[in-house]
Coordinates of C-alpha atoms in Angstrom, one line a residue:
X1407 CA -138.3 -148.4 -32.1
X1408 CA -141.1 -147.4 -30.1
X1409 CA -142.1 -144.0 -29.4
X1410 CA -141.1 -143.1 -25.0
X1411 CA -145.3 -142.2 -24.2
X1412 CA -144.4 -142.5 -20.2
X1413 CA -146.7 -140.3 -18.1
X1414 CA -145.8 -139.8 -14.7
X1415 CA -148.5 -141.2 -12.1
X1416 CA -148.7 -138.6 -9.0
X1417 CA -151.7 -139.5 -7.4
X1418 CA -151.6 -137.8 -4.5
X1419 CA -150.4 -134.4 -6.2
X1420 CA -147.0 -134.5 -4.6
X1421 CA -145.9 -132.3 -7.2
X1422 CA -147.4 -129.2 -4.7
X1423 CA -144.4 -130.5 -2.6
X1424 CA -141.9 -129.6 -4.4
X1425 CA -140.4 -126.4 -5.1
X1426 CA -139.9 -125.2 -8.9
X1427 CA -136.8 -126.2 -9.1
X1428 CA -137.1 -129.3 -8.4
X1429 CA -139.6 -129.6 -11.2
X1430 CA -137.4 -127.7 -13.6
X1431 CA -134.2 -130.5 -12.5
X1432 CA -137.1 -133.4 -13.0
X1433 CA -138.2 -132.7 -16.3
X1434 CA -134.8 -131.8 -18.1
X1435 CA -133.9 -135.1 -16.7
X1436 CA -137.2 -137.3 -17.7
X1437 CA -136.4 -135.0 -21.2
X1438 CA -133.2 -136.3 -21.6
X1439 CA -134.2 -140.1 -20.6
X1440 CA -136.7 -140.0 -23.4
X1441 CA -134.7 -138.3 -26.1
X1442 CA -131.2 -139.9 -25.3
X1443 CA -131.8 -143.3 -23.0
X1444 CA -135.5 -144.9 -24.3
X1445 CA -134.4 -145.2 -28.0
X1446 CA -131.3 -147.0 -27.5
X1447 CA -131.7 -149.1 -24.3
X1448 CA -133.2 -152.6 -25.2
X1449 CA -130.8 -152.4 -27.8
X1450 CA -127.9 -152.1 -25.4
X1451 CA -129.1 -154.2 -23.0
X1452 CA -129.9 -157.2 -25.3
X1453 CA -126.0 -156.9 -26.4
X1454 CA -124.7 -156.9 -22.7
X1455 CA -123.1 -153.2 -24.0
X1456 CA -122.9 -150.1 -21.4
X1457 CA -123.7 -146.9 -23.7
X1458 CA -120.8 -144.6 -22.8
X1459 CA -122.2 -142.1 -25.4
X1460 CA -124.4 -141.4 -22.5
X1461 CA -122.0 -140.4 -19.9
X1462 CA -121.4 -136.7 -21.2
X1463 CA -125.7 -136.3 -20.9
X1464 CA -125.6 -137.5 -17.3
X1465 CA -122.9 -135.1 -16.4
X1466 CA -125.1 -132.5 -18.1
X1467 CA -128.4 -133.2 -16.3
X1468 CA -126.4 -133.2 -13.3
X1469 CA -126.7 -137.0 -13.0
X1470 CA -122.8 -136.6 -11.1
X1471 CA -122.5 -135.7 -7.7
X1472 CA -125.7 -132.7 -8.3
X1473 CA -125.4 -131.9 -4.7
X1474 CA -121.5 -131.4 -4.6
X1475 CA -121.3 -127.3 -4.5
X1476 CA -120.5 -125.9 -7.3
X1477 CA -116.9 -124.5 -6.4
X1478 CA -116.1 -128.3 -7.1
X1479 CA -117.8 -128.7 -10.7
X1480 CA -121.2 -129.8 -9.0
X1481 CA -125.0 -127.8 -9.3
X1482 CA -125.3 -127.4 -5.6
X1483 CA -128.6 -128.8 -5.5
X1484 CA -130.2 -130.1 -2.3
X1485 CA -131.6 -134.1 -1.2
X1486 CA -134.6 -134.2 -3.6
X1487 CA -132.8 -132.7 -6.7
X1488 CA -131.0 -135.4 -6.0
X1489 CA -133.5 -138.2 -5.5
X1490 CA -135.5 -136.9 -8.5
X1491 CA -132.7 -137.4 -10.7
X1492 CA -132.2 -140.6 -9.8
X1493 CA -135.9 -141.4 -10.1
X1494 CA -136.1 -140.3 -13.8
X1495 CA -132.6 -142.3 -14.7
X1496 CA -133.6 -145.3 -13.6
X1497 CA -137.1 -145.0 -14.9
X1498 CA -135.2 -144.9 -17.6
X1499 CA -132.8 -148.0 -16.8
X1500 CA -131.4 -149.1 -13.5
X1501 CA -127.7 -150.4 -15.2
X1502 CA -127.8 -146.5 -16.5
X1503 CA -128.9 -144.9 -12.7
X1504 CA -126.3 -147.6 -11.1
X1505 CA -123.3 -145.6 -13.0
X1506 CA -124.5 -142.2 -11.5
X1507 CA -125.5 -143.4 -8.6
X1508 CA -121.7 -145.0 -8.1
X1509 CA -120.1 -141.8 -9.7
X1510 CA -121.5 -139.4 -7.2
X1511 CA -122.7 -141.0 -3.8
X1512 CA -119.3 -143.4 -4.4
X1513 CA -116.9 -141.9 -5.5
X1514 CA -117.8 -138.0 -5.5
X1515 CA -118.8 -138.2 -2.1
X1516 CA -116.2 -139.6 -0.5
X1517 CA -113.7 -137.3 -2.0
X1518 CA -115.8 -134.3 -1.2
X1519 CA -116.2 -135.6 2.8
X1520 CA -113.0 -137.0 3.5
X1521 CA -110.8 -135.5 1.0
X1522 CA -108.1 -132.6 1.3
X1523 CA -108.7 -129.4 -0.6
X1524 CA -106.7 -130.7 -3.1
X1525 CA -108.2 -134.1 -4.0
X1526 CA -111.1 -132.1 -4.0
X1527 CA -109.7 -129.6 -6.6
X1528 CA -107.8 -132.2 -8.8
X1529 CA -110.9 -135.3 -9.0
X1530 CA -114.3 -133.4 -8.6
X1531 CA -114.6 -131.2 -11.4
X1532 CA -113.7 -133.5 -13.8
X1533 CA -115.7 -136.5 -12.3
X1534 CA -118.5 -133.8 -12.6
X1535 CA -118.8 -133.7 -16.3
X1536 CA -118.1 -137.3 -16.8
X1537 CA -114.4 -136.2 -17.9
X1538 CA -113.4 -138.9 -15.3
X1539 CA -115.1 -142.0 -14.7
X1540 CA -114.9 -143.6 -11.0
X1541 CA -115.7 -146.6 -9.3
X1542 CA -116.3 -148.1 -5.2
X1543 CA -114.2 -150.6 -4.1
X1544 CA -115.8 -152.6 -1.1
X1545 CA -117.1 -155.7 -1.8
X1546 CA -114.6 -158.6 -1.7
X1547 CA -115.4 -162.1 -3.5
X1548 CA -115.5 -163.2 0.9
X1549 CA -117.7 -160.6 2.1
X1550 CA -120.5 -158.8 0.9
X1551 CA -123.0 -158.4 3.4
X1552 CA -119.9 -158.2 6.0
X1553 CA -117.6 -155.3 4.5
X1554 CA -115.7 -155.6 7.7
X1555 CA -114.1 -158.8 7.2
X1556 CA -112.3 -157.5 4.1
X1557 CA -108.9 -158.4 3.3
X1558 CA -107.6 -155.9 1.2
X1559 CA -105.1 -154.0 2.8
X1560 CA -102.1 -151.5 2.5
X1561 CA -98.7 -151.7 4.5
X1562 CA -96.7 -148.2 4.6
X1563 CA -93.6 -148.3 2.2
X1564 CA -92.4 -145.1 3.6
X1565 CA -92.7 -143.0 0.6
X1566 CA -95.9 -144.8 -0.6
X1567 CA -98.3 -147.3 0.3
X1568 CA -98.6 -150.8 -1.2
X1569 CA -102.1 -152.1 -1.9
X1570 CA -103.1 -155.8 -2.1
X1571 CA -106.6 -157.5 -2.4
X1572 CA -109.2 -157.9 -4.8
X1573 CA -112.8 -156.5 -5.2
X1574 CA -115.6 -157.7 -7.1
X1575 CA -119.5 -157.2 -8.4
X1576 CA -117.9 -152.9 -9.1
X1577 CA -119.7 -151.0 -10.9
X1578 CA -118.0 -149.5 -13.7
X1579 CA -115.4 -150.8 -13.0
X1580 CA -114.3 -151.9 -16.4
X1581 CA -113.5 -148.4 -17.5
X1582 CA -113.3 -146.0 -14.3
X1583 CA -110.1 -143.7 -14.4
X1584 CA -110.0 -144.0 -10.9
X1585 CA -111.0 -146.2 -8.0
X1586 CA -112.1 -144.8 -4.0
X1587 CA -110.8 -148.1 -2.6
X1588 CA -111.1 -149.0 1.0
X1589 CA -109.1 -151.1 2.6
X1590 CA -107.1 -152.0 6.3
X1591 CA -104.0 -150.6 7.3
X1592 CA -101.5 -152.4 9.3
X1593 CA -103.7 -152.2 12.4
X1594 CA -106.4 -153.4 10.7
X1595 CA -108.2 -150.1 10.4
X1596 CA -110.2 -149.2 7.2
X1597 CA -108.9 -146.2 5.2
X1598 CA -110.0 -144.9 1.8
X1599 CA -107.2 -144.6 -1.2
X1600 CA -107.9 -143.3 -4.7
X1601 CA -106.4 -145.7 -6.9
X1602 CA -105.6 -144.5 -10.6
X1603 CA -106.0 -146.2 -13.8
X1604 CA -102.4 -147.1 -15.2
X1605 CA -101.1 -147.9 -11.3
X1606 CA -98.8 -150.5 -11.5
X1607 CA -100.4 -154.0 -10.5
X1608 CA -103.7 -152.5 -11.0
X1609 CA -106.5 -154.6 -13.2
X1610 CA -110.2 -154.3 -13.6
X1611 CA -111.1 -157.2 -15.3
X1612 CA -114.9 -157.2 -16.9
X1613 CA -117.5 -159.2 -15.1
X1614 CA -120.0 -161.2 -18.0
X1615 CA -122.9 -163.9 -18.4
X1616 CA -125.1 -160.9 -16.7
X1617 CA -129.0 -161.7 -16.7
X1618 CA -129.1 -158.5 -14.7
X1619 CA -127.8 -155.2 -14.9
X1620 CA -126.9 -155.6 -18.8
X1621 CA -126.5 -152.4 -19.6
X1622 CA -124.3 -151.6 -17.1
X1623 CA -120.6 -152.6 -16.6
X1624 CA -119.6 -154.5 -13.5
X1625 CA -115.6 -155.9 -12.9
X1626 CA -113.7 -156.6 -10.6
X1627 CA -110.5 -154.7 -9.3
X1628 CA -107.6 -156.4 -8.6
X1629 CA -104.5 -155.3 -6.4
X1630 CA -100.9 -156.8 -7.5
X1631 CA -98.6 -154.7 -5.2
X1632 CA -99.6 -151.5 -6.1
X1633 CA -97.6 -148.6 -5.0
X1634 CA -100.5 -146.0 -4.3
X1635 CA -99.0 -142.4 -3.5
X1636 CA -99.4 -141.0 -0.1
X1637 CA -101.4 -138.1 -1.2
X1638 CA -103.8 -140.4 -2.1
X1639 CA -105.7 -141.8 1.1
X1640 CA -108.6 -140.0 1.9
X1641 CA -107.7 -138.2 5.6
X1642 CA -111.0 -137.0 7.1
X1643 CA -112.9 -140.5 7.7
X1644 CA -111.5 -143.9 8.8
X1645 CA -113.3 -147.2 10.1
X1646 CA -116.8 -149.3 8.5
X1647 CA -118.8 -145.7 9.4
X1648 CA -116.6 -144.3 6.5
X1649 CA -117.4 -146.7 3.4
X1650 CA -120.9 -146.6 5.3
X1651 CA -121.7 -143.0 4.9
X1652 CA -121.5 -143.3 1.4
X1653 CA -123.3 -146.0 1.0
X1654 CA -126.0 -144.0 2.8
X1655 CA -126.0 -141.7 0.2
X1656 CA -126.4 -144.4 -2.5
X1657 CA -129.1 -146.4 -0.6
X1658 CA -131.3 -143.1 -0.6
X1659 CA -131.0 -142.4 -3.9
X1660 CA -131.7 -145.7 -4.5
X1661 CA -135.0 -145.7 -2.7
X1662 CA -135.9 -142.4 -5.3
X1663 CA -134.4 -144.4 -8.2
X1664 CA -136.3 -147.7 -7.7
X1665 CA -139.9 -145.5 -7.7
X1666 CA -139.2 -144.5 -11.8
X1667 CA -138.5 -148.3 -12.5
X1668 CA -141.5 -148.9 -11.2
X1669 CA -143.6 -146.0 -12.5
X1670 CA -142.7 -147.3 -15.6
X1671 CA -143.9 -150.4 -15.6
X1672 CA -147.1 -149.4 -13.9
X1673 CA -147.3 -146.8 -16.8
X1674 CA -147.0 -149.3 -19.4
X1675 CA -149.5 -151.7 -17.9
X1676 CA -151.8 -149.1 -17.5
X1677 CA -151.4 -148.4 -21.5
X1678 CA -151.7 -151.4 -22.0
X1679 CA -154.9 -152.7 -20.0
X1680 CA -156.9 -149.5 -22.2
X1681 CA -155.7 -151.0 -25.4
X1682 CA -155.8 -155.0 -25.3
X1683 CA -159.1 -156.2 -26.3
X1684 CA -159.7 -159.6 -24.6
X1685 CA -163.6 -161.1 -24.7
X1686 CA -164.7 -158.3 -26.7
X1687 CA -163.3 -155.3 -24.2
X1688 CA -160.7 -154.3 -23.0
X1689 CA -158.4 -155.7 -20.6
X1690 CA -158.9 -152.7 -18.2
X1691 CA -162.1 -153.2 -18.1
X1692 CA -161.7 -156.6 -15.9
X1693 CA -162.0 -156.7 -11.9
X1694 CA -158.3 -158.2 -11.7
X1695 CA -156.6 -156.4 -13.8
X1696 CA -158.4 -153.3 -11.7
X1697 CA -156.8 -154.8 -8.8
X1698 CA -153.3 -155.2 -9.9
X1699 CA -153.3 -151.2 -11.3
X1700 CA -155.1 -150.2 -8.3
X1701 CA -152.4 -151.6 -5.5
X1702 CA -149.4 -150.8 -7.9
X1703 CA -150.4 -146.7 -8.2
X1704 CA -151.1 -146.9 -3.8
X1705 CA -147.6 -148.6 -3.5
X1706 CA -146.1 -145.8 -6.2
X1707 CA -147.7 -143.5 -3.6
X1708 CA -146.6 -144.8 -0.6
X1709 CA -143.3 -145.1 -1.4
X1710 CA -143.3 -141.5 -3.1
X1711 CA -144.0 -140.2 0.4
X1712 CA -141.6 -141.9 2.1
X1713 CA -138.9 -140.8 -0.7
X1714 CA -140.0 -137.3 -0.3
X1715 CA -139.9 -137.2 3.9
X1716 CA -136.7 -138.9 3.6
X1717 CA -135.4 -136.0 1.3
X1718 CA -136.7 -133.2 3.8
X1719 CA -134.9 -135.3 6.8
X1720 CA -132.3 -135.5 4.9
X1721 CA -131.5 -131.5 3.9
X1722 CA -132.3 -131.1 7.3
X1723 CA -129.4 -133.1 8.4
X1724 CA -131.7 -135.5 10.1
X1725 CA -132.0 -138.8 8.2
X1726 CA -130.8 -141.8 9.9
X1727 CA -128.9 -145.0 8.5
X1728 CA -131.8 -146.9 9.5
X1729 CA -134.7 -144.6 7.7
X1730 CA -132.5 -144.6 4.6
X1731 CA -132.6 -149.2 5.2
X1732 CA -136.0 -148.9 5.3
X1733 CA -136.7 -146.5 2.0
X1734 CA -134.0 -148.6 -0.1
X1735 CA -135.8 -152.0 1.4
X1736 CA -139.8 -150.6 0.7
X1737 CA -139.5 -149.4 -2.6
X1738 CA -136.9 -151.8 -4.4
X1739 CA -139.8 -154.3 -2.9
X1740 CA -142.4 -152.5 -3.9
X1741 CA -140.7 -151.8 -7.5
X1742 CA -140.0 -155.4 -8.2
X1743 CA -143.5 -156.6 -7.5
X1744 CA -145.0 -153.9 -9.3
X1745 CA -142.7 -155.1 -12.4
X1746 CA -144.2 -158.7 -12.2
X1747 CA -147.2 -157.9 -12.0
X1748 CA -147.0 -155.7 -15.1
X1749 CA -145.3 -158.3 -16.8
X1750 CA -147.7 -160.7 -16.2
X1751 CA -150.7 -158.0 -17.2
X1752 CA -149.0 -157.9 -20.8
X1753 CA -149.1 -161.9 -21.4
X1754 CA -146.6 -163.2 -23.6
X1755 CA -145.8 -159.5 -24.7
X1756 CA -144.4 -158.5 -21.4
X1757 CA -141.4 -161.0 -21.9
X1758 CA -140.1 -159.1 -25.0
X1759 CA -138.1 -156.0 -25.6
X1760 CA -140.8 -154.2 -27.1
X1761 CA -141.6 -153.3 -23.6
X1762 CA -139.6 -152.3 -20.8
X1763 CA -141.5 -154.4 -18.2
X1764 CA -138.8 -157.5 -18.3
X1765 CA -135.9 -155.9 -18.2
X1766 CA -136.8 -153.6 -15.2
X1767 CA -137.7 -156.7 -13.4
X1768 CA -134.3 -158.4 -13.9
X1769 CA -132.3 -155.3 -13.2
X1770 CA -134.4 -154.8 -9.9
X1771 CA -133.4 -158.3 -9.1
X1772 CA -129.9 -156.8 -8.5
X1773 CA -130.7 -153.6 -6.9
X1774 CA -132.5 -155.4 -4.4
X1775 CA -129.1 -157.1 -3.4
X1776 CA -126.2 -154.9 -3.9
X1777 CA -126.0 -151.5 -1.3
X1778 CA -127.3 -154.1 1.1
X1779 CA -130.0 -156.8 1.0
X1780 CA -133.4 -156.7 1.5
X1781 CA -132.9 -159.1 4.3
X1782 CA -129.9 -157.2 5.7
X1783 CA -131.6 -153.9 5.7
X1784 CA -134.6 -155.8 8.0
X1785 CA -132.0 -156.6 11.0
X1786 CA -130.9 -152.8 10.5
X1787 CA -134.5 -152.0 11.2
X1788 CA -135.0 -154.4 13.8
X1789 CA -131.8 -153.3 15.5
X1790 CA -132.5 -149.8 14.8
X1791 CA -136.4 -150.5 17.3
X1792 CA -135.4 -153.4 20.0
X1793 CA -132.1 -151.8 20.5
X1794 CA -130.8 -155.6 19.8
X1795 CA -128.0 -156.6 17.0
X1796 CA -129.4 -159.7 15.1
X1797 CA -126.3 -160.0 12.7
X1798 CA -123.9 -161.6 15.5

């Protein structure tokens, strides 16, 4: 087991941006990633295995839902608390960041936005502290990048609501208590319902044969004529913009999330390149492996930047769907490139689990498909500037 030696690159001493609390939330969580996550995660993801040990930590480092207030079990904390948490998880592993990022932009949110006072009261404490688990039903095995096509639906019953339909590629699925679902009504409009483990007609069966995403759990949920109670559809928010606006939140902390994968691989190469002799010096030492360092720390920075002004525009109630596309799109770009060309800066050695180079790449592999493509996120730009819908 080798000893977690990450240093965190900040080139342009963005640290002077942030406030100290934000420092103070960034280092007990880069803390807890080294002492609890590092050790244990090739491990895990060579076996295919989520760690649920882990879920109490998150909840501790305020890995769940850290900007709901704290009347509902969550630290208050504003955009970049946020981000930065996000950062350091999945610096640590993106399967591990994908379960908080699912817990609270998916399933907190959505609760805390739409909810009634007393959804609010009886789900977000516990899903807080990792007491409950939760999951995001939206995807259907049909439509992905089309969420509005879905076919899940819900007909009123009179004292209930029956639910039928199937979901797949869900994050934690395989052993969330409870399920924000979204599906159409009679109509055909798009409501959210909180589905509950133990719901009659109600499976999650485990999704395997992974390359990606190992340490994380992915199912599907499937819905057999489930009787759903009344008290459980989410009231405040109905339509695509309601699924949407959470995804918004997810995407952003994506774009934070995807800058520690790739500080870690840039970290490691960067290690590396001082200590590999080749030709009697090190590799370092070389005008191409120069190269490769020198455009992976400017990307870092670039996209550190536009994490950062995102966060501002977002506690400032400003941030658009289409800046968060284009944060999500940059940086899982910029991550993924930065984790091949670490990979191929360690040789042979970057393919093993000694290093984390390899498996960052193949989870990034996922993260830049799910919470929208990168070549969905391009037509939201391009809508977002000409004015003009591409997807129709």
């Amino acid at each position: 087991m080798k000893p977690d030696l990450f240093q965190s690159p900040d080139y342009y001493l963005l640290d002077d941006l942030l406030s100290d609390e934000h420092k103070l939330v960034r280092e007990a969580s880069r803390a807890w990633v080294k002492k609890e996550v590092s050790p244990i995660i090739e491990e895990y993801a060579q076996r295919a295995e989520f760690p649920k040990q882990l879920i109490k930590g998150l909840g501790e480092i305020g890995g769940f839902g850290p900007y709901i207030p704290v009347e509902y079990g969550g630290a208050g904390l504003d955009q970049i608390s946020y981000g930065l948490i996000m950062q350091e998880i999945e610096r640590g592993d993106s399967g591990i960041r994908s379960t908080s990022s699912v817990q609270s932009s998916l399933v907190m949110y959505p609760i805390w936005k739409y909810g009634t006072e007393e959804q609010k009261m009886k789900y977000l404490p516990k899903l807080a502290t990792g007491e409950m688990m939760g999951c995001f039903g939206l995807t259907e095995p049909d439509f992905g990048s089309n969420p509005g096509g879905m076919i899940t639906n819900f007909k009123d019953k009179g004292d209930h609501y029956l639910l039928n339909g199937a979901k797949m590629w869900i994050s934690n699925a395989p052993f969330a208590d409870i399920a924000v679902v979204w599906a159409k009504n009679e109509e055909g409009r798009i409501h959210g319902l909180v589905v509950e483990r133990g719901m009659e007609g109600f499976s999650t069966p485990e999704t395997h044969n992974k390359w990606s995403l190992r340490a994380s759990a992915t199912g599907e949920l499937i819905f057999d004529n489930v009787k759903v109670p009344k008290e459980n559809l989410l009231p405040g928010k109905s339509g695509l913009g309601a699924p949407l606006g959470c995804l918004d939140s997810a995407r952003y902390g994506i774009a934070w999330g995807a800058i520690g994968a790739a500080m870690d691989c840039y970290d490691t190469a960067l290690r590396y390149s001082k200590e590999r002799i080749q030709f009697d010096k090190p590799i370092g030492a070389t005008q191409l492996q120069q190269k490769k360092l020198a455009e992976m720390i400017t990307e870092i920075t670039k996209a550190q930047l536009l994490a950062w002004r995102l966060g501002v525009l977002r506690n400032e109630g400003r941030a658009t769907s289409a800046q968060i596309s284009m944060a999500k799109r940059n940086n899982v770009d910029m991550a993924i490139k930065i984790a091949r060309e670490a990979r191929q800066m360690l040789g042979g050695m970057g393919i093993t689990g000694e290093y984390s180079i390899m498996r960052h790449m193949m989870n990034l592999e996922s993260v830049i498909t799910y919470e929208g493509t990168h070549d969905i996120h391009l037509l939201i730009t391009g809508m977002d500037v000409t004015g003009l819908s591409a997807f129709k």
